Structures are given as structure tokens and as C-alpha cells.
CSV table of C-alpha atoms in Angstrom, one decimal:
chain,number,residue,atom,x,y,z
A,44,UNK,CA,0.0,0.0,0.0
A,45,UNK,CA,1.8,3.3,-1.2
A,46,UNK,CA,1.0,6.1,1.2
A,47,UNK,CA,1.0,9.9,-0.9
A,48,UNK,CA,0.6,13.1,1.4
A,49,UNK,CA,-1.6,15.9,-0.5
A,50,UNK,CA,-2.3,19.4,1.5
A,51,UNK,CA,-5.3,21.4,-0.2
A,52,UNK,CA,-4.8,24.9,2.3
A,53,UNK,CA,-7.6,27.6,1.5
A,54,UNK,CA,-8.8,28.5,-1.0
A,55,UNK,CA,-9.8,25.2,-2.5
A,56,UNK,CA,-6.3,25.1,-4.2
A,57,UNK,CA,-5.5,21.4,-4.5
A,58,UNK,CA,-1.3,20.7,-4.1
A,59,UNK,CA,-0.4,17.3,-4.5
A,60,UNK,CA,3.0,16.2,-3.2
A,61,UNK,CA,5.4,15.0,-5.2
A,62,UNK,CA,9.5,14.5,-5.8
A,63,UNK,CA,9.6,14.6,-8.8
A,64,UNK,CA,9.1,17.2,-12.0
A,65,UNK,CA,5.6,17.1,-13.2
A,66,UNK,CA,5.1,15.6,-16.9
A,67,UNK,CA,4.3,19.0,-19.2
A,68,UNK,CA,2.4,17.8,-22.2
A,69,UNK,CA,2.7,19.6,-25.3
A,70,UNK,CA,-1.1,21.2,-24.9
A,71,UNK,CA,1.0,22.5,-22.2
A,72,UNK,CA,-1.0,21.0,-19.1
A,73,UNK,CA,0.9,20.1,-16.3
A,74,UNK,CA,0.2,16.6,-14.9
A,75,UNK,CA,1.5,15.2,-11.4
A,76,UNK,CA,4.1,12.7,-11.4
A,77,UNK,CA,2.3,10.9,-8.7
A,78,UNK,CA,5.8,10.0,-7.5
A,79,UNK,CA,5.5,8.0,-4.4
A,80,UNK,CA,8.5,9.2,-2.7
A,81,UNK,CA,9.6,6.2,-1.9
A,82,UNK,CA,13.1,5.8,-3.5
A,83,UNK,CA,14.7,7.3,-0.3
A,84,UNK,CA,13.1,5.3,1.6
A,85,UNK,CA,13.7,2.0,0.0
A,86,UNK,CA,17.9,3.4,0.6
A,87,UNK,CA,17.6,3.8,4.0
A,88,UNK,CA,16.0,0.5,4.6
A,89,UNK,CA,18.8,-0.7,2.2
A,90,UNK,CA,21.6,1.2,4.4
A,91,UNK,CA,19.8,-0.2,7.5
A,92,UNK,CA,19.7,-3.7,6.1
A,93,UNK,CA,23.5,-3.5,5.2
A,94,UNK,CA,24.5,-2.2,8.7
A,95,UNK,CA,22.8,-5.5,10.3
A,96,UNK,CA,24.8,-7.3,8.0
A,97,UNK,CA,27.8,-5.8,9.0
A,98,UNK,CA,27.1,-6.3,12.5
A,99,UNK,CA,26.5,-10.2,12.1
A,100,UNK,CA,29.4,-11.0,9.9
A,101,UNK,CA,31.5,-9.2,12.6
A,102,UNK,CA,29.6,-11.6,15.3
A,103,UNK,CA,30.3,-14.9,13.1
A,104,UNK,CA,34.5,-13.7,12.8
A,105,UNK,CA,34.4,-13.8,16.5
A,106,UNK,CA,32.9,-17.5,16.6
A,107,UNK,CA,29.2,-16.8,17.9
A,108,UNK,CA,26.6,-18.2,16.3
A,109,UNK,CA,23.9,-16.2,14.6
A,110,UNK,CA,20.4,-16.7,15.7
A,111,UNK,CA,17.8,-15.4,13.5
A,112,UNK,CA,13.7,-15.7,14.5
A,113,UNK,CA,11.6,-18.0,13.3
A,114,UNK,CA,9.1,-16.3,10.7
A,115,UNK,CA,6.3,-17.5,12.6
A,116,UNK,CA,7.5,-16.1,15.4
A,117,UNK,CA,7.9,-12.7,13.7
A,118,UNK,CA,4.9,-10.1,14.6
A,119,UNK,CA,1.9,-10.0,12.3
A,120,UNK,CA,0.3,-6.8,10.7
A,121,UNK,CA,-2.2,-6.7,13.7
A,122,UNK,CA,0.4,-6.7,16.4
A,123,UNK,CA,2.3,-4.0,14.7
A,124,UNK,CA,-0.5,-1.8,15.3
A,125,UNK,CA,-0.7,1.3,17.7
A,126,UNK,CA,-2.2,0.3,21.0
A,127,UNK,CA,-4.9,2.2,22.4
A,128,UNK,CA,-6.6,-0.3,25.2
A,129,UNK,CA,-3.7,0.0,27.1
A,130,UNK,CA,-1.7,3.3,29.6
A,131,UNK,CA,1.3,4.7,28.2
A,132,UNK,CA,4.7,3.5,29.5
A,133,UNK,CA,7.2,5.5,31.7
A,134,UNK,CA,9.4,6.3,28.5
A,135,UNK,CA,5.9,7.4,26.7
A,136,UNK,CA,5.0,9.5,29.4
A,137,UNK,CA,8.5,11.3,29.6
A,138,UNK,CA,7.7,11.9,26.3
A,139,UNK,CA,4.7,13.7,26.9
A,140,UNK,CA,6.4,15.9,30.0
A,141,UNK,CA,8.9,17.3,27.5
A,142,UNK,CA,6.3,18.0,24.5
A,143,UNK,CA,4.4,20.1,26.7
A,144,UNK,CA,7.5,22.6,28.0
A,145,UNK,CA,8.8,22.7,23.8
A,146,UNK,CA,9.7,26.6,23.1
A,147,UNK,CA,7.0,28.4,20.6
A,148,UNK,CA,9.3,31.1,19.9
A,149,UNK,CA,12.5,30.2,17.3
A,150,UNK,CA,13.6,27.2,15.3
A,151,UNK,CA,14.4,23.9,16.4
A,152,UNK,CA,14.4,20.7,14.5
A,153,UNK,CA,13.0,17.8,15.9
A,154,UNK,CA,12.4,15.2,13.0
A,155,UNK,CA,14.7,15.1,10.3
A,156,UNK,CA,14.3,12.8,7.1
A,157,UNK,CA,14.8,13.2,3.5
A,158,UNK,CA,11.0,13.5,3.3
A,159,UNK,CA,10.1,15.1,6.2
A,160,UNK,CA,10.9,17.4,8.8
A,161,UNK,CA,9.4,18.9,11.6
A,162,UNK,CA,10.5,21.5,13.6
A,163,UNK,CA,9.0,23.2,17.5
A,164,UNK,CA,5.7,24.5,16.2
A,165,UNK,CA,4.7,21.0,14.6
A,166,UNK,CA,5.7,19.3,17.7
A,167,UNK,CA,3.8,21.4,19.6
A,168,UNK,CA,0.8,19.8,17.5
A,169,UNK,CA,1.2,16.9,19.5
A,170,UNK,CA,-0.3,18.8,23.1
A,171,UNK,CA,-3.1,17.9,24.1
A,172,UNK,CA,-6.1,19.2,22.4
A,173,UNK,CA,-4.4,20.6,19.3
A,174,UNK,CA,-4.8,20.0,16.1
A,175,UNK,CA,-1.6,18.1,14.7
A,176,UNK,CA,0.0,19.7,11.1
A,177,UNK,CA,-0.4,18.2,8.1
A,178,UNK,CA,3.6,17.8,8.3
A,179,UNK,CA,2.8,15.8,11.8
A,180,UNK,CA,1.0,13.6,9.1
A,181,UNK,CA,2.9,13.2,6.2
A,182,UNK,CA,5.9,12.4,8.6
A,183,UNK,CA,3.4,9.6,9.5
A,184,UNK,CA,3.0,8.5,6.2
A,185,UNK,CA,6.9,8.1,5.8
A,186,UNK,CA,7.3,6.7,9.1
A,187,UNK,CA,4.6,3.6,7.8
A,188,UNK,CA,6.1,3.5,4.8
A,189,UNK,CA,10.1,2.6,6.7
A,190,UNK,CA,8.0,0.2,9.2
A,191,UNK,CA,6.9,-1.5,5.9
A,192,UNK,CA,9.9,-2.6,5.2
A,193,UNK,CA,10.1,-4.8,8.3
A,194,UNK,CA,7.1,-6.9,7.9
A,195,UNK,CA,6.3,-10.7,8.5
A,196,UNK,CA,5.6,-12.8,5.3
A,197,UNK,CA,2.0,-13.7,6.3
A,198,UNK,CA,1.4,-9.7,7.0
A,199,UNK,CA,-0.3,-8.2,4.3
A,200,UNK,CA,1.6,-6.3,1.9
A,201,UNK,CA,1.1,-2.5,1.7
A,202,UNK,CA,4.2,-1.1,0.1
A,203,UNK,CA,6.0,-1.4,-3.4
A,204,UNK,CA,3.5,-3.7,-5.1
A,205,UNK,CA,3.3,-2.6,-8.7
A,206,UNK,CA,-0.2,-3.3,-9.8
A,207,UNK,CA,-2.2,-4.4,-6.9
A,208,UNK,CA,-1.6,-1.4,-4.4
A,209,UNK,CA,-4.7,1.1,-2.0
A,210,UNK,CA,-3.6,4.2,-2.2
A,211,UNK,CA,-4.1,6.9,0.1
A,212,UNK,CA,-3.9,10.5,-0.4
A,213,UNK,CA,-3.6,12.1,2.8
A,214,UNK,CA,-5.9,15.4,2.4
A,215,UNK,CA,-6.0,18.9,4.3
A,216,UNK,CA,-8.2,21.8,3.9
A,217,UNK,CA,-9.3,24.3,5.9
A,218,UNK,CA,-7.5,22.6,8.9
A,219,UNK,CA,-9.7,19.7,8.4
A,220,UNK,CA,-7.5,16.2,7.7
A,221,UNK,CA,-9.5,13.3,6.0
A,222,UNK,CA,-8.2,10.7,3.1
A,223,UNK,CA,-9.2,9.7,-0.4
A,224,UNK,CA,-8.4,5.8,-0.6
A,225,UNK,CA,-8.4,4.1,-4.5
A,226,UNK,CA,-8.1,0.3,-4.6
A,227,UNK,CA,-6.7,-0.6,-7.4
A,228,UNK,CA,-6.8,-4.5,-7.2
A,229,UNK,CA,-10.7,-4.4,-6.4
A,230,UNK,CA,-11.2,-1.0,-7.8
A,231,UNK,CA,-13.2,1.3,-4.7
A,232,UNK,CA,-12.7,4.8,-4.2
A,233,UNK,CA,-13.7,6.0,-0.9
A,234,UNK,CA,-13.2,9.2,1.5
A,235,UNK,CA,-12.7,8.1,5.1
A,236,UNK,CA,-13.8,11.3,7.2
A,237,UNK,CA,-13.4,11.3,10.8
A,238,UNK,CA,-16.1,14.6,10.9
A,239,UNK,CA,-19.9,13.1,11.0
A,240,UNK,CA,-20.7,17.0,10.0
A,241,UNK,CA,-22.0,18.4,6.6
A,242,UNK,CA,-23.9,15.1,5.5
A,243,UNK,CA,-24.2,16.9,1.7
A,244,UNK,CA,-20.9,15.5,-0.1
A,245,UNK,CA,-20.9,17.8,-2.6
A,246,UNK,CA,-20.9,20.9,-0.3
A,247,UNK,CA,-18.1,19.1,1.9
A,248,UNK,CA,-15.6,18.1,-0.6
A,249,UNK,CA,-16.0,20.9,-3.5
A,250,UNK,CA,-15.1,18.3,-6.2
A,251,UNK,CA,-12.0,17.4,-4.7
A,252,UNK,CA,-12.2,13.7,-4.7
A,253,UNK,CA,-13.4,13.8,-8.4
A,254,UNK,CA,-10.2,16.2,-9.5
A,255,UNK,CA,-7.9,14.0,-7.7
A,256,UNK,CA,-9.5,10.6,-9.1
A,257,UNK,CA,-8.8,12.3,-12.7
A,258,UNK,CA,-5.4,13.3,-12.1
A,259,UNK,CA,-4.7,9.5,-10.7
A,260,UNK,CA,-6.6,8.1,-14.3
A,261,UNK,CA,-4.5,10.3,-16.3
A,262,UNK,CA,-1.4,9.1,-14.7
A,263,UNK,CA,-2.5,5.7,-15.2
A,264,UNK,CA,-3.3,6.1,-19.2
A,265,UNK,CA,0.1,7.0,-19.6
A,266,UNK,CA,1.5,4.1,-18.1
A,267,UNK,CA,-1.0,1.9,-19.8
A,268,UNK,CA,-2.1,0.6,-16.6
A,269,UNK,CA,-4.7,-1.9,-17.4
A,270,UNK,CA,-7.3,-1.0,-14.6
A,271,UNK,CA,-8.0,3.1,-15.9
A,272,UNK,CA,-10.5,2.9,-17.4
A,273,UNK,CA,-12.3,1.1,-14.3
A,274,UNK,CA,-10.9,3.5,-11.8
A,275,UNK,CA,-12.1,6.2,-13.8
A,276,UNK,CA,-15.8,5.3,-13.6
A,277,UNK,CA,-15.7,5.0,-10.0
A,278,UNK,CA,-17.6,7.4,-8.0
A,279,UNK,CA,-16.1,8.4,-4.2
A,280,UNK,CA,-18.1,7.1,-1.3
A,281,UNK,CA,-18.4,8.4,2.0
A,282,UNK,CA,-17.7,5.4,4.8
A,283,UNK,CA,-20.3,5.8,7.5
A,284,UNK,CA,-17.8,4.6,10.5
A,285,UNK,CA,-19.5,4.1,14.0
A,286,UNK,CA,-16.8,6.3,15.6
A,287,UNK,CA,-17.0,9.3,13.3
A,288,UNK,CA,-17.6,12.6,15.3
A,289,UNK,CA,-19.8,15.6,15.9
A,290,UNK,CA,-17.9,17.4,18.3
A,291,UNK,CA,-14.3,16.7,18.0
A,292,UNK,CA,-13.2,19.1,15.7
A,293,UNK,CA,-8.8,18.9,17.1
A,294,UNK,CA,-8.5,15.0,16.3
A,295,UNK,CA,-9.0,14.8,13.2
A,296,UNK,CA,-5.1,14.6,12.2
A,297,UNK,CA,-5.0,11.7,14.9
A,298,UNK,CA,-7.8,10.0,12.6
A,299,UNK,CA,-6.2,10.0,9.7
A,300,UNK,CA,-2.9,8.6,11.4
A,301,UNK,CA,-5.1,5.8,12.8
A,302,UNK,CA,-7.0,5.2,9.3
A,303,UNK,CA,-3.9,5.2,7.6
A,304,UNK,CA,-2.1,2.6,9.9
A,305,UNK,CA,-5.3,0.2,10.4
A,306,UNK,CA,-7.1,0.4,6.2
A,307,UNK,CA,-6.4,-2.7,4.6
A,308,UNK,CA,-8.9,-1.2,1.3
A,309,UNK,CA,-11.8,-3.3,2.5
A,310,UNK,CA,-14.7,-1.5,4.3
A,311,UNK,CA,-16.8,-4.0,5.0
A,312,UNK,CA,-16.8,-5.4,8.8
A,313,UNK,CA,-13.8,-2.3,9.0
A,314,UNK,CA,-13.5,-1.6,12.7
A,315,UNK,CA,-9.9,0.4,13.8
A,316,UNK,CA,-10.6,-0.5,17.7
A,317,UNK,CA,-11.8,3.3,18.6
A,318,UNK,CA,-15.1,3.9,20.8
A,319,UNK,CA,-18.2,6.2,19.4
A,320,UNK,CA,-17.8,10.2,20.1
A,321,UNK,CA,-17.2,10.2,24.2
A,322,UNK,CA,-15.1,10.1,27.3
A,323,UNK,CA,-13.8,6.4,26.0
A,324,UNK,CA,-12.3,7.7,23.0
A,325,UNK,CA,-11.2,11.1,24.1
A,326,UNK,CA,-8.8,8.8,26.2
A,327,UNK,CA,-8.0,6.5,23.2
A,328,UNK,CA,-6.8,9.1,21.1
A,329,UNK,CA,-4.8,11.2,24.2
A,330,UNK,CA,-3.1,7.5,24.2
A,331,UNK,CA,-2.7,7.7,20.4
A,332,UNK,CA,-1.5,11.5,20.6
A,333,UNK,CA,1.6,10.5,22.5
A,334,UNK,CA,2.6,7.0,20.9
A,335,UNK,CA,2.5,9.0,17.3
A,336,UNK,CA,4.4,11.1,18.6
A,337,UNK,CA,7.4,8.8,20.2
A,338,UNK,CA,6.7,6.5,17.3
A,339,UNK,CA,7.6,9.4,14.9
A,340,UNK,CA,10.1,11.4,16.8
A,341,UNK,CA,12.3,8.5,18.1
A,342,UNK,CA,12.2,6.2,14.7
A,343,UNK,CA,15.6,5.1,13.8
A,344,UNK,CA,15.2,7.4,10.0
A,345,UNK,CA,15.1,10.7,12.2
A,346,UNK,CA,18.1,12.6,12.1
A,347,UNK,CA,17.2,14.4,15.5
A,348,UNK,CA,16.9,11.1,17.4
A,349,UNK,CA,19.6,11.2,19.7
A,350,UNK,CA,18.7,15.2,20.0
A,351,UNK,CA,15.1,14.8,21.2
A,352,UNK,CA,16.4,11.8,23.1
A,353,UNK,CA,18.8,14.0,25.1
A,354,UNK,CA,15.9,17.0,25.3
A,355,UNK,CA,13.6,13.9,27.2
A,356,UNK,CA,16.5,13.2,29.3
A,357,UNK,CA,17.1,16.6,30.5
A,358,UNK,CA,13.7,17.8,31.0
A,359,UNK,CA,13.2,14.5,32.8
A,360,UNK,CA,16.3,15.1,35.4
A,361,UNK,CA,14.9,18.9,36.0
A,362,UNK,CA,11.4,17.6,36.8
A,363,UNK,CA,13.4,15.0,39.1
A,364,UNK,CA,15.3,17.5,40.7
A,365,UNK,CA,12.3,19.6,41.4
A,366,UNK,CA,10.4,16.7,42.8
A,367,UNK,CA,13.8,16.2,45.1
A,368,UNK,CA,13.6,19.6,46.4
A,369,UNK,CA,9.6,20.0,47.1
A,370,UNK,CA,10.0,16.7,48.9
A,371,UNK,CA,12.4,18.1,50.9
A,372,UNK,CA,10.7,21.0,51.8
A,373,UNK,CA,7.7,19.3,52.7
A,374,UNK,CA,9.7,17.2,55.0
A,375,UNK,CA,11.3,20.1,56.5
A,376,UNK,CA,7.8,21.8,57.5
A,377,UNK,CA,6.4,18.6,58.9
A,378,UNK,CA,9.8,18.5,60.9
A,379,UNK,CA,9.0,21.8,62.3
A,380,UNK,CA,5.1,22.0,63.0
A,381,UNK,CA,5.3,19.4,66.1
A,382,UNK,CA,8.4,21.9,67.3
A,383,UNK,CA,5.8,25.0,66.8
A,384,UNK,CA,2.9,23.3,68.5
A,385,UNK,CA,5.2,22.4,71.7
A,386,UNK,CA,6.0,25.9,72.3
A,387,UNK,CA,2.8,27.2,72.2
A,388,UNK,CA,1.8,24.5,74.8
């Protein structure tokens, strides 16, 4: 499964994100590449692949056995999921502690990749009750596409397959995230909306869905891609998910993230594991909020790791150290009250 990032800000100006030059045809319309922007990621997993390699052959020149898993033993696509039933660990948390003291004011890098970045005001996105950037997002989408990489052999495929591929463009307007999902195998095109508002799907989506499904189709005549002409007479559907929302109008990034990792291109019986609209899920996706962000900002392909790493570790010792002193304090004025109370007596 190839995952694109596209941000349409306002007005209704669609931008689709690409790393390549677009083709320019001699009517002198400009078509999308549709470049998946995966190249650099299939040489980092290369590098990363190489570097194991390394590592083994220097443990078999010192006479120790290399012992690989089983691939049953490997974990499936299910148990590579996010978790959201269960409380965030002690690392997680620390996490959290250090996202919420990050400095608005300047520049500071936090996630570095060949295609992404995110600096202090996107990882301020990741607070509590704000809405996450559309970088936050497409540094997802790279992030799943690395993890990819990794997969079992009985985990469904969802990267570099060249005909039978769901593809997801990864949509932004108006500070509302959503995404467009073509499968090409069993040809579907559906929009996957966390927002329950505006049930007219014409007023919602301005003919976006329908210009981006023609820019896909044109892409695909010129490759000569057998299934065109049935992509092209799909029309986009609206999937009417149980946990969509009314009221929630800050997670909607944090929806998309979840979509993206969970959609296998089937709807039917499609259940991601979040409650209805309510107290259940505002604590799902709080959970969510701070495992997308350790997921992305301590992933071996950032750059920044060992920089955010060392950020946590400080901010963690100051909280420590003020802990230290407060307990100390405290201690020193229980110390003193039964002293007080004596001389008064």
C-alpha cells in the first residue's frame, strides 16, 4: 500500500505532493508525477539492512553463532498496530512531560528525514487538544512507509507492489485532515472522514475527490495501466464509521494517522478498535496523541533522534530534581510543626 501526502490549504487550491518534475504535455498542461517518494526510503532500509549485515558478519568472525527468529515467530500486521486499550509507559509518558514545555518562539528541528521534517511548532501539534499539522501527518506516512519494510511474510503487503496497491492521499483543507483511498486490485474509491458534520458530499468536498481521481486516471493512461478505465468510472463514497464525530473538531489529524495505519482497502466489517464520540475515545486518542508522537520522533530514520532523546533526558532530570527539592521541603515543614505546636503549649 503506497501512502501519498496531498495538503489542499484555502482557497480550494489542491497541491499534490510530489519528488519529482511534473510531466508538461505539449497542450502544455501540467500533470502530477504521482511520484511515491519512496526511492529514499527504499535506501535507508537498504543502508539499515546493510549495517545488520555488517554487525552479524563481525559476530560470526568472533565465533558466535547467529540466531535469526523463526518467521512464525515474527509479529503479524495486527500486532504492529498502535495500541490504544492499554496506559502509556514510563518512556511514553516522559515523552509527553517534554512535548508540553517545547519553546514556541524560534527554530528547532525535531524530526529530520529526506521526506520530512518537523521543527518546534509542529511538535507542539502533539499537546493535548491541538490540532496536529499536516507535516505531523505526512511524517506519518513516511514513518509507515520505513516500518513497511520490516514486515512478516504472512502480513499483508502495503508497500512497493506494482499493480495491486490502496492508495491513500492524505488530504488537508481548511485545517480539516481526511483521506481519499483508491483500490486498485478491487477497484473502490472511498473518502474516510473522521467529521460526522456536513452530511451533503458535494458541499463538503467541492469536487476534490473527483479532481484527484482524474489526475490519478491520467497518470494511469500513460503508463498503460490496465485498470483506468475502471478506476475512472468509480464514483467516491463516504464510509459511514461508527466512531465518526460531531464534536471533536482537534483530532481529526490523529484519525487520519489511525485510518492510515489500520485500512487494509476493504470497508466491509472495518472496525480500527476506537469507541463512538465520548469520554472512552477522548482517552483512546490522548493515548494515540503520545505513541504518534514517540513512534515518529524517536524512529531510527530521524536525524534528530539522539537530539530529542537527550531533550527527554534533561527535561526528565529537572522535573526529578524539582520533585527532590519539594520533597524536601515538605519534609522540613512537617519537621518543624510538632516543634511549633510544643512551644505554644
Amino acid at each position: 500500500m503506497n501512502v501519498v501526502s496531498s495538503t489542499v490549504p484555502p482557497p480550494q487550491k489542491l497541491t499534490i505532493k510530489t519528488t519529482a518534475q511534473p510531466n508538461v504535455q505539449s497542450s502544455g498542461e501540467v500533470l502530477p508525477s504521482f511520484s511515491l517518494g519512496l526511492t529514499q526510503v527504499e535506501k535507508e532500509a537498504e543502508l539499515e539492512r546493510q549495517r545488520k549485515s555488517e554487525e552479524e558478519a563481525a559476530q560470526v568472525d568472533k565465533g558466535k553463532r547467529i540466531i535469526h527468529a523463526a518467521e512464525v515467530l515474527k509479529s503479524p500486521w495486527k500486532i504492529r498496530l498502535t495500541r490504544i486499550s492499554t496506559k502509556i509507559n514510563k518512556e511514553e509518558q516522559k515523552l509527553k512531560d517534554w512535548l508540553l514545555t517545547i519553546d514556541p518562539e524560534g527554530y528547532f528541528l525535531y524530526f529530520d528525514t529526506a521526506n520530512a521534517i518537523l521543527d518546534n511548532s509542529n511538535c507542539i501539534s502533539f499537546q493535548p487538544k491541538q490540532l496536529v499539522t499536516a507535516q505531523v501527518v505526512d511524517a506519518f506516512c513516511h514513518i509507515l512507509n520505513m516500518n513497511e519494510m520490516y514486515k512478516a511474510e504472512q502480513s499483508p503487503l502495503r508497500l512497493f507492489v506494482p499493480h495491486h496497491v490502496t492508495i491513500f492521499f492524505s488530504m488537508t483543507v481548511s485545517d480539516h485532515h481526511y483521506l481519499l483511498c483508491f483500490n486498485i486490485k478491487k477497484p473502490s474509491f472511498e473518502v474516510i472522514d473522521s467529521s460526522a458534520l456536513q452530511p451533503d458530499f458535494d458541499a463538503k468536498y467541492q469536487q476534490i475527490p473527483q479532481n484527484i481521481r482524474n489526475f490519478l486516471v491520467r497518470y494511469m493512461v500513460l503508463k498503460n495501466h490496465s485498470k483506468a478505465k475502471d478506476i475512472a468510472s468509480l464514483v467516491p463514497v463516504r464510509l459511514e464509521m461508527k466512531w465518526r464525530t460531531e464534536h471533536n473538531h482537534i483530532d481529526c489529524g490523529l484519525f487520519v494517522m489511525r485510518h492510515m495505519e489500520h485500512y487494509q482497502g476493504v470497508s466491509k466489517n472495518w472496525d480500527c478498535g476506537l469507541a463512538v464520540e465520548g469520554k472512552v475515545q477522548d482517552q483512546q486518542l490522548d493515548v494515540l496523541r503520545t505513541r504518534y508522537a514517540h513512534q515518529i520522533l524517536l524512529h531510527e530514520c530521524n536525524k534528530q533522534k539522539h537530539h530529542v532523546e537527550y531533550q527527554i533526558f534533561e527535561e526528565h532530570m529537572k522535573k526529578a530534581e524539582l520533585e527532590k527539592q519539594k520533597a524536601k521541603e515538605k519534609k522540613e515543614k512537617d519537621t518543624k510543626a510538632p516543634a511549633k505546636r510544643q512551644r505554644r503549649a
